[in-house]
Short mmCIF file of C-alpha atoms in Angstrom, two decimals:
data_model
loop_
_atom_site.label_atom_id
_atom_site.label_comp_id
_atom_site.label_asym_id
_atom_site.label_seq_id
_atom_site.Cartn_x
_atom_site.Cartn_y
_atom_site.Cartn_z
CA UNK A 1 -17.24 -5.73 -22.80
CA UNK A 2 -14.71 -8.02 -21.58
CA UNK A 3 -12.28 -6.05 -18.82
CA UNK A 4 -9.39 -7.96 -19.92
CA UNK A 5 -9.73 -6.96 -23.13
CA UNK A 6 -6.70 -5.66 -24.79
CA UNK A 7 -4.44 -6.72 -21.83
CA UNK A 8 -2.86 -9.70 -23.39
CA UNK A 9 -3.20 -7.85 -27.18
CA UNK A 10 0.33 -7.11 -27.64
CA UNK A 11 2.61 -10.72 -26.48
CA UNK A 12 5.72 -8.57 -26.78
CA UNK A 13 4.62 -5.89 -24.26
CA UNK A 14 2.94 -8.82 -21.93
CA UNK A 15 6.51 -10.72 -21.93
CA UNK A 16 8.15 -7.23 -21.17
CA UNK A 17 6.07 -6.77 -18.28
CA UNK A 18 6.05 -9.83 -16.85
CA UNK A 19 9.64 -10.08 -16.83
CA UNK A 20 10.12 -6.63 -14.95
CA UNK A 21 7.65 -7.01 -12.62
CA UNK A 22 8.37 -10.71 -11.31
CA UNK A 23 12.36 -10.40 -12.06
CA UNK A 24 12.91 -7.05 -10.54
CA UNK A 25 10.56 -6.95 -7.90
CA UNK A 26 11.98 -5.23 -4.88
CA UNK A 27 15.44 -3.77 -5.91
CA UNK A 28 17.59 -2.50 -2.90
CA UNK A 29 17.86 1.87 -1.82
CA UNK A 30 20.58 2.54 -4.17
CA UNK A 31 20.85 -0.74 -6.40
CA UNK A 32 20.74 0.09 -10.32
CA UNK A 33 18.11 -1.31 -12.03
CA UNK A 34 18.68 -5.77 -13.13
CA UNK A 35 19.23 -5.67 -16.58
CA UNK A 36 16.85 -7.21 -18.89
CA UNK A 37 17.24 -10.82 -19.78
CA UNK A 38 17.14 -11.69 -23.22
CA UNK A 39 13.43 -12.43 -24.45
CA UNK A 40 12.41 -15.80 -24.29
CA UNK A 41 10.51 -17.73 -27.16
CA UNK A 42 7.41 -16.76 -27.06
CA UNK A 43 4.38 -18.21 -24.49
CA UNK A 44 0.84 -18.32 -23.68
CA UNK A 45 -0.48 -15.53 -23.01
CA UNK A 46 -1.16 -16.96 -19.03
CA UNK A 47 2.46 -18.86 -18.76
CA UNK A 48 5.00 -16.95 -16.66
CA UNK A 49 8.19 -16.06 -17.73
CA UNK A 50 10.42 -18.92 -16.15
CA UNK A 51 8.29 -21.24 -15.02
CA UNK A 52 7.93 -24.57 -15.62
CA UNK A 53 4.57 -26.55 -14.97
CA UNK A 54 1.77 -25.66 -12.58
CA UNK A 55 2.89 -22.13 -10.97
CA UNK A 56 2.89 -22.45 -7.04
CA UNK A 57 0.29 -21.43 -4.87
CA UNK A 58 0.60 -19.49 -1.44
CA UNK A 59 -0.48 -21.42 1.96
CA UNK A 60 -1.36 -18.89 4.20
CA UNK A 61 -3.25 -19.59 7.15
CA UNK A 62 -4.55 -17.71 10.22
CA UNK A 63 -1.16 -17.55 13.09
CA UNK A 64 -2.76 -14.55 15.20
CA UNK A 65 -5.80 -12.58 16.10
CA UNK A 66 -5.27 -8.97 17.84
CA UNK A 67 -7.56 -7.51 19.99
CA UNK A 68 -7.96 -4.01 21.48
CA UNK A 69 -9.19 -1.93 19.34
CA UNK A 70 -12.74 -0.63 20.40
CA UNK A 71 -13.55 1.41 16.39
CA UNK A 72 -12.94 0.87 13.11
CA UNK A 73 -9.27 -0.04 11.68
CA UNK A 74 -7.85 2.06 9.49
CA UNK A 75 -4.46 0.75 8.55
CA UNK A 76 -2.50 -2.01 9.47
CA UNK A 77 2.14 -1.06 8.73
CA UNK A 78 4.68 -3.69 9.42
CA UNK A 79 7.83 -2.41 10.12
CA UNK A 80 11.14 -2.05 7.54
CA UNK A 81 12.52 -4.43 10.07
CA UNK A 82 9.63 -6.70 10.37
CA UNK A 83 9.87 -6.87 14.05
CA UNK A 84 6.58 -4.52 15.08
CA UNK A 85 3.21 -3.91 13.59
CA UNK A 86 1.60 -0.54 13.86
CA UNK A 87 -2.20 0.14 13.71
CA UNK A 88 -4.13 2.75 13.83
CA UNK A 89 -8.02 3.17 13.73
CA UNK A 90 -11.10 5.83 14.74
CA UNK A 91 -10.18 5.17 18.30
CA UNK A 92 -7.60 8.18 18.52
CA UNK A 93 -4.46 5.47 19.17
CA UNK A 94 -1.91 4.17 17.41
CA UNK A 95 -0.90 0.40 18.99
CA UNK A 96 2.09 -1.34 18.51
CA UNK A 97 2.27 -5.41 18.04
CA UNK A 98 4.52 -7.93 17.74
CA UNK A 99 3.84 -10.10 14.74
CA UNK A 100 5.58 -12.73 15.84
CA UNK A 101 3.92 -13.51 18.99
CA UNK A 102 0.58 -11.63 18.27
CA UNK A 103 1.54 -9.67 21.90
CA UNK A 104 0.55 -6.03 22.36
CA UNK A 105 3.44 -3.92 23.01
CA UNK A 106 2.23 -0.23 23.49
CA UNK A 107 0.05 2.66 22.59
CA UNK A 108 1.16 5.73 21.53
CA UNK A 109 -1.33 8.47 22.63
CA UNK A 110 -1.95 12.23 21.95
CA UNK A 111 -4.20 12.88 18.98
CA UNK A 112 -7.65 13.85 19.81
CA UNK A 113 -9.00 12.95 17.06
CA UNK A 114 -9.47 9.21 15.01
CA UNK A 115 -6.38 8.35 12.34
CA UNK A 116 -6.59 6.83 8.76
CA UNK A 117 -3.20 6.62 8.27
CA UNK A 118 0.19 5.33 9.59
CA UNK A 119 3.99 5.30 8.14
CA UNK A 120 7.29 3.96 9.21
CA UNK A 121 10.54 5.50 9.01
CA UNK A 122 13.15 3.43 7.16
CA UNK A 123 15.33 2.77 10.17
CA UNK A 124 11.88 1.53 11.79
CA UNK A 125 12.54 4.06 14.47
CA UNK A 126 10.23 6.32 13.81
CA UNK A 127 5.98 6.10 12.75
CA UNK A 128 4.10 9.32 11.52
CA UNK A 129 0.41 9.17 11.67
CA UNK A 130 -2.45 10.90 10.31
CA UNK A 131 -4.83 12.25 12.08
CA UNK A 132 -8.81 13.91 12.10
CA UNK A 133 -7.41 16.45 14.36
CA UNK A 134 -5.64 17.79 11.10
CA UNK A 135 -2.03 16.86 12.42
CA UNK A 136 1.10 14.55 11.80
CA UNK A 137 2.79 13.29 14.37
CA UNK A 138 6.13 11.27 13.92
CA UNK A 139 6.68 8.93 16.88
CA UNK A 140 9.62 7.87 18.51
CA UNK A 141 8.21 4.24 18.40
CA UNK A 142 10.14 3.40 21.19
CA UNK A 143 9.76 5.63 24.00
CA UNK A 144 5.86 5.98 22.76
CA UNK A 145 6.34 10.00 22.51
CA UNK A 146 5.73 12.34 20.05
CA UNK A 147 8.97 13.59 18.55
CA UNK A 148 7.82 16.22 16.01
CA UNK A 149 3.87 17.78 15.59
CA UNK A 150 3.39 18.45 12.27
CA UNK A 151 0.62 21.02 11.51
CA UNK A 152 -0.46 22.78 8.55
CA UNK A 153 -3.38 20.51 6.88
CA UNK A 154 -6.62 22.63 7.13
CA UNK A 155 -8.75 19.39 7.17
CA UNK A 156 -8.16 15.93 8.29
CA UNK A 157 -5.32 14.37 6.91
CA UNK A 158 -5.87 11.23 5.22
CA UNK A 159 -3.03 9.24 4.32
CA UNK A 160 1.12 9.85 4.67
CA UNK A 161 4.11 7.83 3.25
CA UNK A 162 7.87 8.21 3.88
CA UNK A 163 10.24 8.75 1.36
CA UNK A 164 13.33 5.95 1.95
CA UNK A 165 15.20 8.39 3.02
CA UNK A 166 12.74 9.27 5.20
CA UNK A 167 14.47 13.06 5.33
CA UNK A 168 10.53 13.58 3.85
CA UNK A 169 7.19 12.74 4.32
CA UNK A 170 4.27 13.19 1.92
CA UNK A 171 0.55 13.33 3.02
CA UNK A 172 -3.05 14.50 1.60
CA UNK A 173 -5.42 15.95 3.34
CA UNK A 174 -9.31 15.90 2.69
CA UNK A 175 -8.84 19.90 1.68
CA UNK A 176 -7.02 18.21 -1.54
CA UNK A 177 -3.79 19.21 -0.91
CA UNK A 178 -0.84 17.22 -0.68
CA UNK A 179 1.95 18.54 1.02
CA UNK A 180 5.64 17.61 1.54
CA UNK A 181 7.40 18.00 4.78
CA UNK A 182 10.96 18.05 6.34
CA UNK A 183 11.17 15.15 8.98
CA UNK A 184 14.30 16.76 10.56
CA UNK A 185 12.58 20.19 11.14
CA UNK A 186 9.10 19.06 11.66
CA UNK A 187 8.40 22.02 8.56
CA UNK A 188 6.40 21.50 5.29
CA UNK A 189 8.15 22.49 2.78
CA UNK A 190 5.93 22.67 -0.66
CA UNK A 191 1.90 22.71 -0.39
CA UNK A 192 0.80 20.96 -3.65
CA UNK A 193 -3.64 21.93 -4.83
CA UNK A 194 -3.31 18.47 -5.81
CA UNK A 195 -7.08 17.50 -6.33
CA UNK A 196 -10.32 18.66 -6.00
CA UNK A 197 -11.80 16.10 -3.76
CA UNK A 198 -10.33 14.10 -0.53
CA UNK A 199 -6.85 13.09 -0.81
CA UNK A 200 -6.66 9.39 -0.46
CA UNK A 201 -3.52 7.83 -0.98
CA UNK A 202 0.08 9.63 -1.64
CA UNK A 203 3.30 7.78 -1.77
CA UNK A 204 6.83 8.52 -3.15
CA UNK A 205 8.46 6.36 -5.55
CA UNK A 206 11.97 4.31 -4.54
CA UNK A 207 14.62 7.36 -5.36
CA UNK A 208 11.72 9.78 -3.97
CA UNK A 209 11.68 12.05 -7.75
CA UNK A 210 8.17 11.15 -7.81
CA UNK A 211 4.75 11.16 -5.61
CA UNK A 212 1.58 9.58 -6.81
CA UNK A 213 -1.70 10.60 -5.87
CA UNK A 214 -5.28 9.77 -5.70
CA UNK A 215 -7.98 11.33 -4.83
CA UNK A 216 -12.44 10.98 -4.73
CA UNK A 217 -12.23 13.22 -8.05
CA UNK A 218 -11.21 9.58 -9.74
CA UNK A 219 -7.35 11.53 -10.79
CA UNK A 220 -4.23 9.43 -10.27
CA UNK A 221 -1.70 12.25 -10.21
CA UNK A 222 2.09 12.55 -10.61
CA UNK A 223 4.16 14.43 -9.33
CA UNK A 224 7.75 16.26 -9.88
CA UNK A 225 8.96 15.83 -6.06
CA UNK A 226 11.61 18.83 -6.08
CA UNK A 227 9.48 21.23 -8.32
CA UNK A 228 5.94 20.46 -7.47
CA UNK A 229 4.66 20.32 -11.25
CA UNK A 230 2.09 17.76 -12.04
CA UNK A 231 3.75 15.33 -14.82
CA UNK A 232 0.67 12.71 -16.09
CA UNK A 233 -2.87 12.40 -14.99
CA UNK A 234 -4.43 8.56 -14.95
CA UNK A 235 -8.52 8.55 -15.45
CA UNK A 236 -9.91 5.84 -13.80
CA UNK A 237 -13.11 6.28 -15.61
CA UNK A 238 -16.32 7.73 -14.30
CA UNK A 239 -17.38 4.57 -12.64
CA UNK A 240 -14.07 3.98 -10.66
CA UNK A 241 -13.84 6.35 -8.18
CA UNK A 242 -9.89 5.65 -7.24
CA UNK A 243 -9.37 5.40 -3.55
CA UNK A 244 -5.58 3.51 -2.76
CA UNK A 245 -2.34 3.92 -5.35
CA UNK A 246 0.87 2.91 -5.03
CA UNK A 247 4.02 2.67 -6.61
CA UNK A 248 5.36 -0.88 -7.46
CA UNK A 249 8.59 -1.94 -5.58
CA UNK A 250 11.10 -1.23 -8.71
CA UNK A 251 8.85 1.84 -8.78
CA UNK A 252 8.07 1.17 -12.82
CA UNK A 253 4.47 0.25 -12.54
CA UNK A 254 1.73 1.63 -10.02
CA UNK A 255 -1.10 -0.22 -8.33
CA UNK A 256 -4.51 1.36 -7.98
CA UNK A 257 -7.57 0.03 -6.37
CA UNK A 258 -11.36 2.06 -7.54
CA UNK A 259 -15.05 1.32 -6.57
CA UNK A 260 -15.96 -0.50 -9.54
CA UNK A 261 -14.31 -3.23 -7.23
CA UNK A 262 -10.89 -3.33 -9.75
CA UNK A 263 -7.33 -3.23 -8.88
CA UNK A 264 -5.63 -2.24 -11.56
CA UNK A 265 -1.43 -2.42 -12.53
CA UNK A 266 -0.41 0.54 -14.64
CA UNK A 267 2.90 1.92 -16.51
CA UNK A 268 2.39 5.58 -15.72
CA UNK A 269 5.01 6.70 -18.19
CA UNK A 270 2.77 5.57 -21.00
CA UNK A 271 -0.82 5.85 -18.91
CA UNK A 272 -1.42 2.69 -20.02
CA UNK A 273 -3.40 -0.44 -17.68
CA UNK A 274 -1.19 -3.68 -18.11
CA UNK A 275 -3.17 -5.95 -15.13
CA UNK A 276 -6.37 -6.32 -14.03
CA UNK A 277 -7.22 -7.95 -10.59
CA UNK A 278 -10.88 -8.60 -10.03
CA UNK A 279 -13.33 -11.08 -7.77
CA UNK A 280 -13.48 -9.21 -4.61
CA UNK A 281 -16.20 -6.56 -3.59
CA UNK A 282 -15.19 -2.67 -3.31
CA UNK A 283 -17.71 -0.66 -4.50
CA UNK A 284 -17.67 1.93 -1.04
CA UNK A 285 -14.78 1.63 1.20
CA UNK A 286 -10.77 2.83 0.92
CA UNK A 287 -9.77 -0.47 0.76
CA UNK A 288 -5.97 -0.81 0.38
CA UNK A 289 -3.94 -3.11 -2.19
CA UNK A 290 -0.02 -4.17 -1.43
CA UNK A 291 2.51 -6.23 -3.51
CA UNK A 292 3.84 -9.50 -1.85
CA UNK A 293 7.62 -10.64 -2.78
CA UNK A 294 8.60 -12.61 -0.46
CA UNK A 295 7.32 -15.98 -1.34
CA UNK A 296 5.98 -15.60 -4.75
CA UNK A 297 4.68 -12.30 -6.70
CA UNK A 298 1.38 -11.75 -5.56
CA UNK A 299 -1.04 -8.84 -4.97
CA UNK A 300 -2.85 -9.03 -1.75
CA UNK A 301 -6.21 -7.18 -1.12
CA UNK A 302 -8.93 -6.82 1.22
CA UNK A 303 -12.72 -7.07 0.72
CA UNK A 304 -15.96 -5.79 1.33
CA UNK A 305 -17.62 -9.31 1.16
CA UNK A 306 -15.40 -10.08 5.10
CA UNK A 307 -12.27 -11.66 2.78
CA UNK A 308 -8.89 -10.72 2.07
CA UNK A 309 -7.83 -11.69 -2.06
CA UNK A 310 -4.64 -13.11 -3.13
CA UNK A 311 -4.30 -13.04 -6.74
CA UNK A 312 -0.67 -14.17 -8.49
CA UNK A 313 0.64 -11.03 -10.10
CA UNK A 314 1.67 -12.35 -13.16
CA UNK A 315 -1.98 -14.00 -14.41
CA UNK A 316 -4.35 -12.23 -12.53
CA UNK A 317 -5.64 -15.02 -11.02
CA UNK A 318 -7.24 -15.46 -7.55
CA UNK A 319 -4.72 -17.96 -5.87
CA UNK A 320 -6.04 -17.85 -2.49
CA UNK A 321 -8.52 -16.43 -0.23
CA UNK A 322 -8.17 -15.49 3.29
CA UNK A 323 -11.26 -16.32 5.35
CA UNK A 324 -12.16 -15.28 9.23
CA UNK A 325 -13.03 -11.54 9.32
CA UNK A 326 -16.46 -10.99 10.40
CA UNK A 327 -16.87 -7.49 8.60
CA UNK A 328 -14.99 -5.57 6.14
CA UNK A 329 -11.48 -5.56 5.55
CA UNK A 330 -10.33 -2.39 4.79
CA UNK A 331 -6.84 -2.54 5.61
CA UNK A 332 -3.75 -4.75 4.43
CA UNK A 333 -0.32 -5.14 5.00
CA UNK A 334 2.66 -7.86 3.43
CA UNK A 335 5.60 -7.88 5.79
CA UNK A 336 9.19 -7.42 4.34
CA UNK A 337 11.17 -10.51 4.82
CA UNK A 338 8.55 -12.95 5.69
CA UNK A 339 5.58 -14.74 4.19
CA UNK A 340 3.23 -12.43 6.59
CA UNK A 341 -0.04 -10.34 6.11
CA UNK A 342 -1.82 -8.72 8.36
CA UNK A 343 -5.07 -7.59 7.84
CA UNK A 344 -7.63 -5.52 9.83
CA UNK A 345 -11.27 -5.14 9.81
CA UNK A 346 -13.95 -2.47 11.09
CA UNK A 347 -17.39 -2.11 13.26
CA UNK A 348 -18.59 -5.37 14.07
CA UNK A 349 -14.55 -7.11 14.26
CA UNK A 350 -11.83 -4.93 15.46
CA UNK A 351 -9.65 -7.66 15.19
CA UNK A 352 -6.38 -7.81 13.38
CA UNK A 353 -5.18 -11.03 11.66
CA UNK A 354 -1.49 -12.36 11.12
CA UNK A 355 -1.69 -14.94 8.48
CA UNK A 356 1.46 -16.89 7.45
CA UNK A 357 2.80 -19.10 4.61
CA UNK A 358 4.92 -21.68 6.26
CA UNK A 359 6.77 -22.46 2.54
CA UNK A 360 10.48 -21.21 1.98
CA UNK A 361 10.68 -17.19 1.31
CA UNK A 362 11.85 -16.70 -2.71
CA UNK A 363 15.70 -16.22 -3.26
#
């Protein structure tokens, strides 16, 4: 059976999406919502809303490689500011880059235990990683200390995301609970049985109502922030294990990536899939997904096959691939003003890769 089958079905709710999506991509803390613009006459089914002629293309190409890690990469997080890049891996460090020169800056120590997961605070002040030793710590980035120790995860804790406030901080654990903690006080403050399988990817939506979460029981879960009530269930099907979810920047859509090596866009307030994304290979690893919007709409993934994908958001096609990696990518990053990724790799590479698009950044 054709995947895309019954994506492109329905013209009006196509247009609908596409216009959200590319037109209201990354809405300031705060901002109301764009209005709609009035519906255009109607397109292909592959066209995008207001384009005219061959859509464009991105250019990356390979700017930096960084070295240092000695095990496997986790997770690669530029900062809200764009000025650092944190990573974190099995190796019981976080380190801190600068993407702009590819120069190691520092390494924040005191877990005894590998991470999987790293977040920045808003103000780019802070990081919080997660940690095998069943902690959080938040970081003053900085100074390279540890500014709160957050404990209360009975197992290792998996992944974490800020709220962009970041007055909270959301993480799963592989005990499958999710919890939600006070940044201020270093306290959790509501212990969600989320799943029944590791916790693999949490993160809040823009005006932090809502979490999202996935776990190895194939459940996309959301949440009710303030009450802790489960809202919708997604089923990625038995085959698609679901191991990285996200919310979209307007926070209207979310982005999941499974085993049956799928990424898949989804309105959660109808449960329904809208995009596919396919050509890369993910049938083992937590291999993250990330919206670009700074020079284009695209979504940007790594690979089991040594590649990172770039497909445009709009057709689902594969615009670019991202070459170099010597193993498996398992992490990715976009960075917020820029035309930047990052991307890092495990076992046999330990390397991290900057890769830019020299072309002007979108209005």
């Amino acid at each position: 059976m054709d995947p895309l089958a019954g994506m492109d079905d329905s013209s009006t709710d196509d247009e609908t999406t596409s216009q959200t999506t590319e037109d209201d991509p990354q809405v300031p803390e705060n901002h109301p919502p764009q209005p709609q613009p009035p519906t255009p006459a109607p397109a292909p089914p592959t066209a995008g809303p207001s384009t005219s002629g061959p859509r464009e293309r991105p250019h990356y190409s390979l700017r930096h490689t960084l070295r240092g890690h000695t095990q496997s990469i986790s997770a690669v997080k530029f900062s809200p500011d764009g000025k650092l890049l944190a990573s974190c891996g099995a190796e019981k460090v976080v380190k801190i880059w600068s993407p702009e020169t590819g120069e190691f800056l520092r390494n924040l120590v005191g877990h005894t235990q590998g991470l999987s997961d790293i977040a920045w605070s808003s103000d780019s002040v802070y990081l919080a990683s997660a940690s095998d030793d069943t902690t959080i710590r938040i970081w003053h980035v900085e100074t390279g200390l540890t500014h709160k120790l957050l404990k209360g995860h009975t197992k290792w804790v998996f992944c974490l995301n800020y709220n962009t406030a970041s007055n909270l901080l959301v993480s799963g654990g592989c005990d499958g609970d999710v919890r939600i903690w006070n940044t201020a006080r270093g306290k959790c403050m509501k212990t969600l049985h989320a799943h029944m399988d590791y916790v693999t990817a949490v993160h809040f939506n823009r005006d932090a109502t809502l979490i999202v979460s996935c776990a190895l029981d194939g459940l996309i879960r959301i949440w009710n922030t303030s009450d802790g009530q489960c809202l919708k269930t997604l089923a990625e099907g038995h085959d698609a294990i679901c191991q990285h979810v996200q919310f979209s920047p307007n926070s209207k859509y979310i982005l999941s990536t499974a085993h049956d090596s799928t990424i898949r866009l989804w309105d959660y307030q109808t449960t329904r899939c809208l995009k596919i994304y396919k050509g890369h290979v993910n049938a083992k690893y937590c291999i993250s997904a990330c919206f670009s919007v700074t020079g284009g709409k695209w979504i940007v993934a790594g690979s089991e096959d040594h590649k990172t994908y770039i497909w445009d958001l709009q057709t689902r096609e594969i615009v670019q691939v991202l070459e170099g990696h010597t193993d498996i990518v398992v992490a990715v990053a976009t960075h917020p003003t820029q035309n930047m990724i990052a991307t890092g790799s495990i076992d046999s590479d330990l390397a991290i890769r900057i890769w830019v698009d020299p072309r002007p950044r979108s209005a």
